[in-house]
PDB file of C-alpha atoms in Angstrom:
ATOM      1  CA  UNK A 236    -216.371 113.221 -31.145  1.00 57.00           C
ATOM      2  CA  UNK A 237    -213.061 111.841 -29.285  1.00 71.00           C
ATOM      3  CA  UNK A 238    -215.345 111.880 -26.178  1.00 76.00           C
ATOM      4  CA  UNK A 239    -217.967 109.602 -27.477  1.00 81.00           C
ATOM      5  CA  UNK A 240    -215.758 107.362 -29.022  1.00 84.00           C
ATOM      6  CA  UNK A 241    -213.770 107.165 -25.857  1.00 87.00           C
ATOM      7  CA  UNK A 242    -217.198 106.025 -24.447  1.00 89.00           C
ATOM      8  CA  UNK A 243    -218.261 103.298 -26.398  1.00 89.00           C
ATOM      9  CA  UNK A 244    -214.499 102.143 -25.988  1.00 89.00           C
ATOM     10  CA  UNK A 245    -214.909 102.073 -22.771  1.00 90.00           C
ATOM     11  CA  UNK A 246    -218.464 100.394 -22.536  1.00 90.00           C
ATOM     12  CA  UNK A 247    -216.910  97.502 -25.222  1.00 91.00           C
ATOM     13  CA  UNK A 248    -213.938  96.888 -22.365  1.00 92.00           C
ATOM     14  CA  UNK A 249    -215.570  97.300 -19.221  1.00 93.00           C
ATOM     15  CA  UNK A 250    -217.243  93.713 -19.359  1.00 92.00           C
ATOM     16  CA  UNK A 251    -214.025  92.420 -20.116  1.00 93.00           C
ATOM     17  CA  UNK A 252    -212.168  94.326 -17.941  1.00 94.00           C
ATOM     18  CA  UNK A 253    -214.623  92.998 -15.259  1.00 94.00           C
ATOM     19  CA  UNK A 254    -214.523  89.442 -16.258  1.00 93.00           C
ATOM     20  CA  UNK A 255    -210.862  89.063 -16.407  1.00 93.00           C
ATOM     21  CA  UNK A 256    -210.399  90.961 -12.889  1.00 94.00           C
ATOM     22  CA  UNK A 257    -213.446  88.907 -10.968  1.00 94.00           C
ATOM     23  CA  UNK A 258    -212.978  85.307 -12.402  1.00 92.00           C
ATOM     24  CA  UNK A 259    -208.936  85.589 -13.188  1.00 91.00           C
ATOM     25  CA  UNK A 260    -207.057  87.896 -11.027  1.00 94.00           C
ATOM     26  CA  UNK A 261    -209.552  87.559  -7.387  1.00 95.00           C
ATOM     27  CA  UNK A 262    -209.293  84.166  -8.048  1.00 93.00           C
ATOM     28  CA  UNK A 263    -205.587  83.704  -8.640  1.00 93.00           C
ATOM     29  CA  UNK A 264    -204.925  86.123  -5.680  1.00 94.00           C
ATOM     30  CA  UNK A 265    -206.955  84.483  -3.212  1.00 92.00           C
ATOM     31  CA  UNK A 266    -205.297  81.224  -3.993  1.00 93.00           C
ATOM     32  CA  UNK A 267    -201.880  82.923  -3.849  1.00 94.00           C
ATOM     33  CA  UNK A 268    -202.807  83.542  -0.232  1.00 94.00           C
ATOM     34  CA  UNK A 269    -204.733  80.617   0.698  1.00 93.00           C
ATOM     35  CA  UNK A 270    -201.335  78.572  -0.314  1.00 94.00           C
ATOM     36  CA  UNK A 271    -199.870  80.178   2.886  1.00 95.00           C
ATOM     37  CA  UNK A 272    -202.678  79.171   5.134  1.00 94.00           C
ATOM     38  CA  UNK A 273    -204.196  76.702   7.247  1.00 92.00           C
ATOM     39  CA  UNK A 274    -207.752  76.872   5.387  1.00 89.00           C
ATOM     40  CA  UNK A 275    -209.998  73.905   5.639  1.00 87.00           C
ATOM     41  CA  UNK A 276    -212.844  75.832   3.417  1.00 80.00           C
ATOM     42  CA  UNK A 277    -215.433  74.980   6.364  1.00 80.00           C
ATOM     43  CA  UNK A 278    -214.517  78.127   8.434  1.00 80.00           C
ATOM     44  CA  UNK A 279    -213.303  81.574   7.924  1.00 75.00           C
ATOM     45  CA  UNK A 280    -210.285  80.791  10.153  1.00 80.00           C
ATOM     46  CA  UNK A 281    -207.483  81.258   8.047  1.00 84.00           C
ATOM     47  CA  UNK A 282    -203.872  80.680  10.587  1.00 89.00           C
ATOM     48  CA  UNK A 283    -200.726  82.354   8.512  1.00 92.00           C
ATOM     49  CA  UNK A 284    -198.373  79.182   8.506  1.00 92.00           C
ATOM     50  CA  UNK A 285    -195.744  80.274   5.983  1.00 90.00           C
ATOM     51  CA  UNK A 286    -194.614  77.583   3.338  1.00 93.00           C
ATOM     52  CA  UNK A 287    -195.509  75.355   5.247  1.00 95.00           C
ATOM     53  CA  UNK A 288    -198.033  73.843   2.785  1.00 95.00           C
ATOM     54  CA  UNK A 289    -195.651  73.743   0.468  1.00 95.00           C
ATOM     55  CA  UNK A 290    -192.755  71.965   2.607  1.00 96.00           C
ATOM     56  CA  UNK A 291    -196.003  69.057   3.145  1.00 95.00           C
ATOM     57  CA  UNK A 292    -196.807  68.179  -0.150  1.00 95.00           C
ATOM     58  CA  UNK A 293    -192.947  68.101  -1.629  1.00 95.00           C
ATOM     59  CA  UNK A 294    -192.550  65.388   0.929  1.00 95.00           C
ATOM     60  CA  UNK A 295    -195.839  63.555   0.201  1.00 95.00           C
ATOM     61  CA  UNK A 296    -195.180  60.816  -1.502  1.00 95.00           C
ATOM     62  CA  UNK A 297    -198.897  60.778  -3.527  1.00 95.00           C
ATOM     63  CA  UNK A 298    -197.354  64.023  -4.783  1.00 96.00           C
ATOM     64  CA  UNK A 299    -194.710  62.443  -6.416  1.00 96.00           C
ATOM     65  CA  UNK A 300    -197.015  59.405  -8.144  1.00 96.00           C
ATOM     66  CA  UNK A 301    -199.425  62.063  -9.255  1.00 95.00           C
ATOM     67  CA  UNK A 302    -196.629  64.204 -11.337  1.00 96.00           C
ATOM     68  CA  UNK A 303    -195.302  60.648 -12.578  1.00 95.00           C
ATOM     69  CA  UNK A 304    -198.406  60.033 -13.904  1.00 95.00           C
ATOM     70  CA  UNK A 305    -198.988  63.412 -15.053  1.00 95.00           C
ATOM     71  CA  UNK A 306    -195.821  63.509 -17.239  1.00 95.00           C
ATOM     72  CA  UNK A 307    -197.218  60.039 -18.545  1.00 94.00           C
ATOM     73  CA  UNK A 308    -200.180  62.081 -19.942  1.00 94.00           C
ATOM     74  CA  UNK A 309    -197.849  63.757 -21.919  1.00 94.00           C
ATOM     75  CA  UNK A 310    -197.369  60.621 -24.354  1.00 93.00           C
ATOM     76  CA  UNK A 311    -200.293  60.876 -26.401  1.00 92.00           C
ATOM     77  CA  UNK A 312    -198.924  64.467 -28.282  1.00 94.00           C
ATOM     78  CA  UNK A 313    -196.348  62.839 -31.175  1.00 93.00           C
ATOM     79  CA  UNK A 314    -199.605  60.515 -31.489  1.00 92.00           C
ATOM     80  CA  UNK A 315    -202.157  62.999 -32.156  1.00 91.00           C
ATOM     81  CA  UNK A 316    -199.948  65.500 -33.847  1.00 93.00           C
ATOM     82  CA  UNK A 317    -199.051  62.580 -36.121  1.00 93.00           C
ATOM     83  CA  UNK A 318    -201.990  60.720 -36.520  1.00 91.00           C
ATOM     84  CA  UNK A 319    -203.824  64.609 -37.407  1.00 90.00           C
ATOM     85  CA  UNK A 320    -201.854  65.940 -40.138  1.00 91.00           C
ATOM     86  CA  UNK A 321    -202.031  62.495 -41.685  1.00 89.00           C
ATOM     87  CA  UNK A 322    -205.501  62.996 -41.841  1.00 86.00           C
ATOM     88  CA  UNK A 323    -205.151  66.881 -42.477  1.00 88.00           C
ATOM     89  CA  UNK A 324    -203.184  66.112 -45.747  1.00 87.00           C
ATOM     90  CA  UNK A 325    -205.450  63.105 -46.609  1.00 83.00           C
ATOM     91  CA  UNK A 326    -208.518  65.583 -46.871  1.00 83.00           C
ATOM     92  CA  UNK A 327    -206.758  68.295 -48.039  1.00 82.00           C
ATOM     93  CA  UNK A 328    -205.354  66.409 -50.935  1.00 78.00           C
ATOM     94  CA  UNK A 329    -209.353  64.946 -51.841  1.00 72.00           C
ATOM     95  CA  UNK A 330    -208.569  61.031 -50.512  1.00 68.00           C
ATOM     96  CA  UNK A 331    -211.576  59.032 -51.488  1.00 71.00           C
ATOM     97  CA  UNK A 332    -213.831  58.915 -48.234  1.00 69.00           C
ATOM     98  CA  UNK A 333    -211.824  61.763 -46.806  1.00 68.00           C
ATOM     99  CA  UNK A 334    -215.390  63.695 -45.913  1.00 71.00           C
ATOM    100  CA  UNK A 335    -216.261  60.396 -43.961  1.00 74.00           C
ATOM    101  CA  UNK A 336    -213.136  59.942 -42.345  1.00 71.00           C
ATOM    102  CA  UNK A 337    -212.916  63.447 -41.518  1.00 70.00           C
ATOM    103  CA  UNK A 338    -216.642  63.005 -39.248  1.00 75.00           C
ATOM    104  CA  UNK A 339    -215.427  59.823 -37.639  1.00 75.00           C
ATOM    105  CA  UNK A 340    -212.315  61.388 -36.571  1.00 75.00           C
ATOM    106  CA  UNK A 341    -213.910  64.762 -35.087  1.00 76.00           C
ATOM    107  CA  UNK A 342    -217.020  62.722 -33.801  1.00 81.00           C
ATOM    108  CA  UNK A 343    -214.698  61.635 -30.328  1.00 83.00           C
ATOM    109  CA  UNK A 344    -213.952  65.627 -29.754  1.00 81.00           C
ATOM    110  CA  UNK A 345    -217.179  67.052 -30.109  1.00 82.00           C
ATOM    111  CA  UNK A 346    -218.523  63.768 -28.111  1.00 84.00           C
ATOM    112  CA  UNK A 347    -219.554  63.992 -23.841  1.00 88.00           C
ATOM    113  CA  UNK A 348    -216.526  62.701 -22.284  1.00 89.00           C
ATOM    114  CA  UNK A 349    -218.493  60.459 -19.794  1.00 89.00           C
ATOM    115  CA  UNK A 350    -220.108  58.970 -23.100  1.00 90.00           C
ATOM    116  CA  UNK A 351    -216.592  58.243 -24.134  1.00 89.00           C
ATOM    117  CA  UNK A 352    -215.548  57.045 -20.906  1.00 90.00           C
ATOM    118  CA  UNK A 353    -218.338  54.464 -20.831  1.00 90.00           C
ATOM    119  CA  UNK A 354    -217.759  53.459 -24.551  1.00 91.00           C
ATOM    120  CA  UNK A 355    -213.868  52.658 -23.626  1.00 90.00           C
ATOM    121  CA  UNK A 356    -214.555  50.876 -20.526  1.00 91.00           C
ATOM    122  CA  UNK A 357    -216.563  48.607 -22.537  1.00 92.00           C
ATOM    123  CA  UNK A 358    -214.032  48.415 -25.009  1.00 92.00           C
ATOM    124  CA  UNK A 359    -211.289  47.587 -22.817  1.00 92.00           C
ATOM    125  CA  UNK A 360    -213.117  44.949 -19.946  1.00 91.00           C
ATOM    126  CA  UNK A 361    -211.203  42.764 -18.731  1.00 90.00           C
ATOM    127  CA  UNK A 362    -213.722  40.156 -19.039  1.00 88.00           C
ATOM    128  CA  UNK A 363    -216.047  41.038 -22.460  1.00 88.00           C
ATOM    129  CA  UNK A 364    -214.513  43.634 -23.582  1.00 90.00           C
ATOM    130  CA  UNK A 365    -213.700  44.278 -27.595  1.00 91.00           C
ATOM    131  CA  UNK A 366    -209.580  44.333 -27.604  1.00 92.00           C
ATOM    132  CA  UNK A 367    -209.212  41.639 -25.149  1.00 92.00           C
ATOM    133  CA  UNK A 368    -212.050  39.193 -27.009  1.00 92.00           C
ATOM    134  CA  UNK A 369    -209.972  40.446 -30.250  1.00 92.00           C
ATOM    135  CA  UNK A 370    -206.229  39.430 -28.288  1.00 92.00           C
ATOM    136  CA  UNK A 371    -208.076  36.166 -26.895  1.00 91.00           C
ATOM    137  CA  UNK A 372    -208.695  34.951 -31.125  1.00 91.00           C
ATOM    138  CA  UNK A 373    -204.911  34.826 -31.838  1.00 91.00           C
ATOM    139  CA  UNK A 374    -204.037  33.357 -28.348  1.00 89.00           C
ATOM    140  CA  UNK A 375    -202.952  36.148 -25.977  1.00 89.00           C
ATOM    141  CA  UNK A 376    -204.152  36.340 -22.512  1.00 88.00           C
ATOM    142  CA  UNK A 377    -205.176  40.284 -22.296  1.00 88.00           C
ATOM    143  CA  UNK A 378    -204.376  42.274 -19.238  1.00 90.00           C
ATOM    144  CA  UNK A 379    -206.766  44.370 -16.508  1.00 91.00           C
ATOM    145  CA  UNK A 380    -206.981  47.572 -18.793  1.00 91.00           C
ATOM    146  CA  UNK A 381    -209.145  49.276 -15.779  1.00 89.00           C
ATOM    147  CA  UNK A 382    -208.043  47.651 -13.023  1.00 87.00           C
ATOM    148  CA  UNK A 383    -203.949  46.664 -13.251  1.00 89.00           C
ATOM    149  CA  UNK A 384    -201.784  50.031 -12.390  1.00 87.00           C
ATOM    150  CA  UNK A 385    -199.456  49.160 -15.059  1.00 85.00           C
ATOM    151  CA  UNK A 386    -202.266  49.642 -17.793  1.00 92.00           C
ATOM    152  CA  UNK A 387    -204.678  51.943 -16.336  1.00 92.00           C
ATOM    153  CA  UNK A 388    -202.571  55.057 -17.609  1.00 91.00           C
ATOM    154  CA  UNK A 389    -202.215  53.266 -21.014  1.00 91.00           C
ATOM    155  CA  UNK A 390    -206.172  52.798 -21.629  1.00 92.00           C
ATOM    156  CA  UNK A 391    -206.462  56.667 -20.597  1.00 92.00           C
ATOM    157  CA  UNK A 392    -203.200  57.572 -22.813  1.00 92.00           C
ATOM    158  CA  UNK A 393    -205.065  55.701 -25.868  1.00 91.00           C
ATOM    159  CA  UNK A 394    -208.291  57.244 -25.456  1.00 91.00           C
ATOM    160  CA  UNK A 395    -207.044  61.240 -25.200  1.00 91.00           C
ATOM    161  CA  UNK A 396    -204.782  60.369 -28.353  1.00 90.00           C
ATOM    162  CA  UNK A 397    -208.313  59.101 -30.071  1.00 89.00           C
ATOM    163  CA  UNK A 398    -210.003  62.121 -28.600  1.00 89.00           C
ATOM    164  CA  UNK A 399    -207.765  64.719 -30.021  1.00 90.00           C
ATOM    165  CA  UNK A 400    -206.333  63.480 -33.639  1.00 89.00           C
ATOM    166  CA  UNK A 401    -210.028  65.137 -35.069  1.00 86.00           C
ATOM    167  CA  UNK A 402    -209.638  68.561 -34.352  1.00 87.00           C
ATOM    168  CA  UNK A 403    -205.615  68.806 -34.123  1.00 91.00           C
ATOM    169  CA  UNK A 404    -206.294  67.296 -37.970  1.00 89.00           C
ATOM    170  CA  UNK A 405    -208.814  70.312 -38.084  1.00 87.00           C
ATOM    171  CA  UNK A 406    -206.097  73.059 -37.116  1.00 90.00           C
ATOM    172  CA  UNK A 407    -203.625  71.537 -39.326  1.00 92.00           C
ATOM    173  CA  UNK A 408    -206.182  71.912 -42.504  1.00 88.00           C
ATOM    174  CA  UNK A 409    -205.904  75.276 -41.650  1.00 88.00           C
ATOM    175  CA  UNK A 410    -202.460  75.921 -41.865  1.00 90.00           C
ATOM    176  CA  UNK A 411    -202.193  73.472 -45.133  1.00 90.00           C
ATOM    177  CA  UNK A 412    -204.863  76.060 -47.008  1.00 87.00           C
ATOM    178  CA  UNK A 413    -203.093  78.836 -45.754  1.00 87.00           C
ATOM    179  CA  UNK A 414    -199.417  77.426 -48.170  1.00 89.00           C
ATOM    180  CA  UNK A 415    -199.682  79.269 -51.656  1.00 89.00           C
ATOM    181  CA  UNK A 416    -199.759  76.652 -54.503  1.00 89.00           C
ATOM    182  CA  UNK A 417    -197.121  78.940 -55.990  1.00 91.00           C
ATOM    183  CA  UNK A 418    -194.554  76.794 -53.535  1.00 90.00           C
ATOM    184  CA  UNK A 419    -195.265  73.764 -55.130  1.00 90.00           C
ATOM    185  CA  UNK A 420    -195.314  74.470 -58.577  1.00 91.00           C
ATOM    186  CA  UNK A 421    -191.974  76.409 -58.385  1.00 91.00           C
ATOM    187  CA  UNK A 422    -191.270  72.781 -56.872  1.00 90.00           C
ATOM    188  CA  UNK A 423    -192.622  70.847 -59.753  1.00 91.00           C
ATOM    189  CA  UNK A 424    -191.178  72.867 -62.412  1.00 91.00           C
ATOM    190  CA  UNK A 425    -187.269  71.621 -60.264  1.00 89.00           C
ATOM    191  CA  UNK A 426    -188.478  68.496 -60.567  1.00 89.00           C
ATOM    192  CA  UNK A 427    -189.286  67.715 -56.718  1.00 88.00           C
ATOM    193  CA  UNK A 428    -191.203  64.285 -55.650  1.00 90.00           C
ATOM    194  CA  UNK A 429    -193.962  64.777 -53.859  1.00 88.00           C
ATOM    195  CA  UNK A 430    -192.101  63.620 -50.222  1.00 90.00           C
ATOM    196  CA  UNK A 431    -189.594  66.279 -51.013  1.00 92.00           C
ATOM    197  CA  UNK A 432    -192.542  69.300 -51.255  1.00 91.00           C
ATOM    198  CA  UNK A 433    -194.134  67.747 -48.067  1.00 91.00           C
ATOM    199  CA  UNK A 434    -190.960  67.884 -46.186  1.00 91.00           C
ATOM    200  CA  UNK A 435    -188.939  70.703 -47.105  1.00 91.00           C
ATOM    201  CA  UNK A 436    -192.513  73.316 -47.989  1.00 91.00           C
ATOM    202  CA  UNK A 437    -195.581  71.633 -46.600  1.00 91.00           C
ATOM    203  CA  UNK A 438    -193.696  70.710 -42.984  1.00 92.00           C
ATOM    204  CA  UNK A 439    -192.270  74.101 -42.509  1.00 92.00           C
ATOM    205  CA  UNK A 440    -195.228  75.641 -43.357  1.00 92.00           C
ATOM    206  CA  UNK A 441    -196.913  73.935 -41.084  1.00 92.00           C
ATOM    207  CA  UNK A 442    -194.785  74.377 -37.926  1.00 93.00           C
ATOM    208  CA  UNK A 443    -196.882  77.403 -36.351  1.00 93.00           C
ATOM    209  CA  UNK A 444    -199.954  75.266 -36.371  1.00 93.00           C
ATOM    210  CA  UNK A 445    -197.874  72.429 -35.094  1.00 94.00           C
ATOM    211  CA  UNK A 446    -196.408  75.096 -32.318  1.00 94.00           C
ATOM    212  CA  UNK A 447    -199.806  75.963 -31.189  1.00 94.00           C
ATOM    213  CA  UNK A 448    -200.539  72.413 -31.311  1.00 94.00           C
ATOM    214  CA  UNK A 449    -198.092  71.561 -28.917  1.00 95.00           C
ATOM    215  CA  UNK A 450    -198.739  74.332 -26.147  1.00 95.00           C
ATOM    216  CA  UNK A 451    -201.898  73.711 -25.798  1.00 94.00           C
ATOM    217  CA  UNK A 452    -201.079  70.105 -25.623  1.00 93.00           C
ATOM    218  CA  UNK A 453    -199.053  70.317 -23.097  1.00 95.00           C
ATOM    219  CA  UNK A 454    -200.776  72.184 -21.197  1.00 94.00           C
ATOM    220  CA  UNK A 455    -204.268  70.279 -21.304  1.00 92.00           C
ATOM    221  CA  UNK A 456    -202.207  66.902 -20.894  1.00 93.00           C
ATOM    222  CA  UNK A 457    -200.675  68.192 -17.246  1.00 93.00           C
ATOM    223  CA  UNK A 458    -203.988  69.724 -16.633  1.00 92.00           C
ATOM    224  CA  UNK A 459    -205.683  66.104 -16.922  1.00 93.00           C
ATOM    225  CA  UNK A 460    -208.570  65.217 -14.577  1.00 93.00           C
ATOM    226  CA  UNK A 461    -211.834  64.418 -15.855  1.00 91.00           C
ATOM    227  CA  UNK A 462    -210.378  61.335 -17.230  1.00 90.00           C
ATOM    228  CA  UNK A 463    -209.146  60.170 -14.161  1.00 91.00           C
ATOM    229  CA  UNK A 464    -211.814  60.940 -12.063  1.00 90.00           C
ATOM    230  CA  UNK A 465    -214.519  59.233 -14.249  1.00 91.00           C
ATOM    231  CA  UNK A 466    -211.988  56.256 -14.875  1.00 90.00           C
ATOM    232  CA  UNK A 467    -210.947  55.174 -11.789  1.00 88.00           C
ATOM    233  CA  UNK A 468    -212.255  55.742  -7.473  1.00 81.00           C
ATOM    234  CA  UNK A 469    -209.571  57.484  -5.783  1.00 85.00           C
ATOM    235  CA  UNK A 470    -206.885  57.902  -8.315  1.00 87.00           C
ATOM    236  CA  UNK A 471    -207.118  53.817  -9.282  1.00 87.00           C
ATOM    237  CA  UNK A 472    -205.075  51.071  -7.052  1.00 87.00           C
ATOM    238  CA  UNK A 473    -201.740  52.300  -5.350  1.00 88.00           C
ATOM    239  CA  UNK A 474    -202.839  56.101  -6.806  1.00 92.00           C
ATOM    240  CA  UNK A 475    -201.761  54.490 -10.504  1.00 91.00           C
ATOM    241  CA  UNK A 476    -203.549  56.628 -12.498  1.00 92.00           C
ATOM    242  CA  UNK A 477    -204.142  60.274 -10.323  1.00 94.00           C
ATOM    243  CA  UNK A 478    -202.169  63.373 -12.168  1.00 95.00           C
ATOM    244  CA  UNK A 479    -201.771  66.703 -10.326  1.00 96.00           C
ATOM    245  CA  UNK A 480    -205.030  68.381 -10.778  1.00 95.00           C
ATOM    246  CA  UNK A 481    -206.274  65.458  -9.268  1.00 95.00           C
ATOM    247  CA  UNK A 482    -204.057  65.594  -6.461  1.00 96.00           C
ATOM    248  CA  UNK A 483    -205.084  68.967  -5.974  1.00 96.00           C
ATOM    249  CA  UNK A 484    -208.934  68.223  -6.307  1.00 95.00           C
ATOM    250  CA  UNK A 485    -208.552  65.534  -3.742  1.00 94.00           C
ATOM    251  CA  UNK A 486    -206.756  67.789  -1.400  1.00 94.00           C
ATOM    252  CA  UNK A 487    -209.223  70.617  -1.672  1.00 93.00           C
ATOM    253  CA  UNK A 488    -212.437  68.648  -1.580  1.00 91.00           C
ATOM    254  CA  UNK A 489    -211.395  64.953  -0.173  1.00 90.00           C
ATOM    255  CA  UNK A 490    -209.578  66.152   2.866  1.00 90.00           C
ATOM    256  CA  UNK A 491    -210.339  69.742   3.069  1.00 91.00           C
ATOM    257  CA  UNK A 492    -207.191  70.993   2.899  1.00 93.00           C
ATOM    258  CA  UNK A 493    -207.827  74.065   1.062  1.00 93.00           C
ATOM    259  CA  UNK A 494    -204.792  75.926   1.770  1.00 94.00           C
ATOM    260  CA  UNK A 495    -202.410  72.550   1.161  1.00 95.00           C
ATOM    261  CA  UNK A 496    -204.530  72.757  -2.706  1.00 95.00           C
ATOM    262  CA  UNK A 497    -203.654  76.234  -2.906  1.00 95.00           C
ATOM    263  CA  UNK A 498    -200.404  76.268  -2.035  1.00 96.00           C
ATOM    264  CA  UNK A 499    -199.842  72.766  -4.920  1.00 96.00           C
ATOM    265  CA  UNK A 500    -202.455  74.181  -7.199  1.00 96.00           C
ATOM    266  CA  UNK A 501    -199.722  78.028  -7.244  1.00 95.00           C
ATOM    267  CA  UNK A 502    -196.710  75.577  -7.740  1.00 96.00           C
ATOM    268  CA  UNK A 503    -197.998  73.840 -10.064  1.00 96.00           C
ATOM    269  CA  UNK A 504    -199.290  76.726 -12.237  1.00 95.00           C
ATOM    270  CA  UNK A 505    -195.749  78.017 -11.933  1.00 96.00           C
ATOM    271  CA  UNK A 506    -194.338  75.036 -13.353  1.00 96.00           C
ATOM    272  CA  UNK A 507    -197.037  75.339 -16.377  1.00 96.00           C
ATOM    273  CA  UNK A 508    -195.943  78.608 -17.108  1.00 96.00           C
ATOM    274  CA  UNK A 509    -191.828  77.398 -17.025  1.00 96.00           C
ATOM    275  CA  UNK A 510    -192.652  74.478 -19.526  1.00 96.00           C
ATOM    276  CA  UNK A 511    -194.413  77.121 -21.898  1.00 95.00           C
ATOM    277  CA  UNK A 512    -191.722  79.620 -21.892  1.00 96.00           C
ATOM    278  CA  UNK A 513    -189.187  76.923 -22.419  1.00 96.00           C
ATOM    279  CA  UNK A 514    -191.291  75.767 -25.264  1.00 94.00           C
ATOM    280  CA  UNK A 515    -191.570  79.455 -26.669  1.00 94.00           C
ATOM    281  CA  UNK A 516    -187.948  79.763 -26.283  1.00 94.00           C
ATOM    282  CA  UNK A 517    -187.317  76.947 -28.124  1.00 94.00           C
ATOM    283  CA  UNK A 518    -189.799  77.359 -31.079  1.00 91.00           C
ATOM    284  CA  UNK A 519    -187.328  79.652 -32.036  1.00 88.00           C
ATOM    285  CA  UNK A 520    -185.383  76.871 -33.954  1.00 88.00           C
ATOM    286  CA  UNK A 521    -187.866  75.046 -35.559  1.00 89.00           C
ATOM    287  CA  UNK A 522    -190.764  76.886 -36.164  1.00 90.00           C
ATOM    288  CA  UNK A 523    -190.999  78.821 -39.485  1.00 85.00           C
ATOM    289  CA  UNK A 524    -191.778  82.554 -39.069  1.00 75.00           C
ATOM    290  CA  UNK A 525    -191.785  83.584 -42.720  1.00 67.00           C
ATOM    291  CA  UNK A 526    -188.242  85.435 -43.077  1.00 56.00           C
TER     292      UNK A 526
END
């Protein structure tokens, strides 16, 4: 009996097992050892050169723009996280038109980002475009959304905050039907407003979601590409708007420097994976466990 149940165990994890090794770990390793090489991708020449790749693109200026930039994609999180469980409480609470609100506000996630891409570069043309027609009515001159370096990164910032307030509001309805009513009508019978439940039970309560929230924020707003690619040619004027991954794509497939990719592509994934420790280190302060 143990035997056959050790089988089908086995035959449940193998695929897995499989999966993970052949598209995560063979990956992750070749790139580990790429980052040390010469590689071009077009021939199986692969020179040793030490960290060599990595001493070139710490002194590459573009480098430096690109993680600007990148930490400039990290704006839009307070926004979204805000902007959701404002939403997430409207529903849950019944608001009038909360069903239609709740549609429009998922509608940009489940959406094809090049459809979205197309729909804000209308919306922000210099020339015909909605928000400067809207700025031209009460007299202001509005500025090259697309095209000016200074407010390239803003249009993108604006349009992943849009993006992401549906289904951030859709994990935070989740943790606000997951808070026993009991809470608040212990809370009522003390007399407490209704700002004093949502800030000292629904808040805490909430802090998990708002914790898983935030990694994966983070770590989707310093991954950052398609944007960038399908909003601008070559990282926009004077490399305004390229983040890291773009860097690295540019690297890789522009210029065929595979191993210089690898070698930013293994830093960078190291410095992913110090930002979420830090954050898990520091969730221990704020983010209610239960206890």
């Amino acid at each position: 009996m143990r035997r056959h149940e050790t089988a089908w165990g086995l035959a449940f994890v193998t695929p897995i097992a499989l999966q993970v090794i052949l598209f995560c770990i063979v990956p992750v390793g070749i790139a580990i050892y790429a980052g040390f090489t010469n590689w071009n991708g077009l021939s199986g020449r692969q020179d040793f050169i030490g960290l060599e790749n990595f001493a070139t693109f710490l002194t590459d200026k573009y480098f430096w723009i690109a993680s600007g930039n990148t930490l400039v994609m990290l704006v839009p999180i307070p926004f979204y996280l805000f902007f959701g469980i404002l939403l997430a409480v409207g529903v849950h609470r019944g608001t009038p038109g909360s069903g239609v609100f709740r549609i429009l506000f998922f509608l940009p996630y489940i959406s094809s980002i090049v459809a979205l891409v197309v729909l804000w570069k209308w919306i922000f043309n210099y020339q015909y475009g909605l928000v400067n027609q809207g700025l031209a009515l009460i007299g202001i001159q509005g500025p090259d959304w697309l095209g000016d370096p200074a407010w390239i990164k803003t249009t993108i910032v604006l349009m992943i905050a849009w993006k992401l307030i549906g289904i951030t509001s859709i994990y935070v309805l989740a943790g606000l039907n997951n808070i026993s009513e009991t809470y608040y009508e212990a809370a009522r019978i003390d007399g407490a407003s209704a700002a004093r439940q949502f800030f000292q039970i629904t808040l805490p309560m909430l802090t998990p979601a708002i914790f898983f929230l935030t990694i994966i924020g983070v770590i989707g707003s310093l991954q950052t590409f398609v944007e960038v690619q399908l909003f601008t040619a070559d990282g926009g004027r004077d490399y305004s708007a390229a983040t890291i991954t773009y860097y690295i794509w540019q690297k890789a497939f522009g210029s065929n420097e595979l191993g210089l990719a690898s070698a930013t592509a293994v830093f960078f994934a190291l410095v992913i994976l110090g930002v979420t420790l830090i954050q898990f280190r520091l969730s221990r302060r704020w983010v209610f466990e239960g206890e």
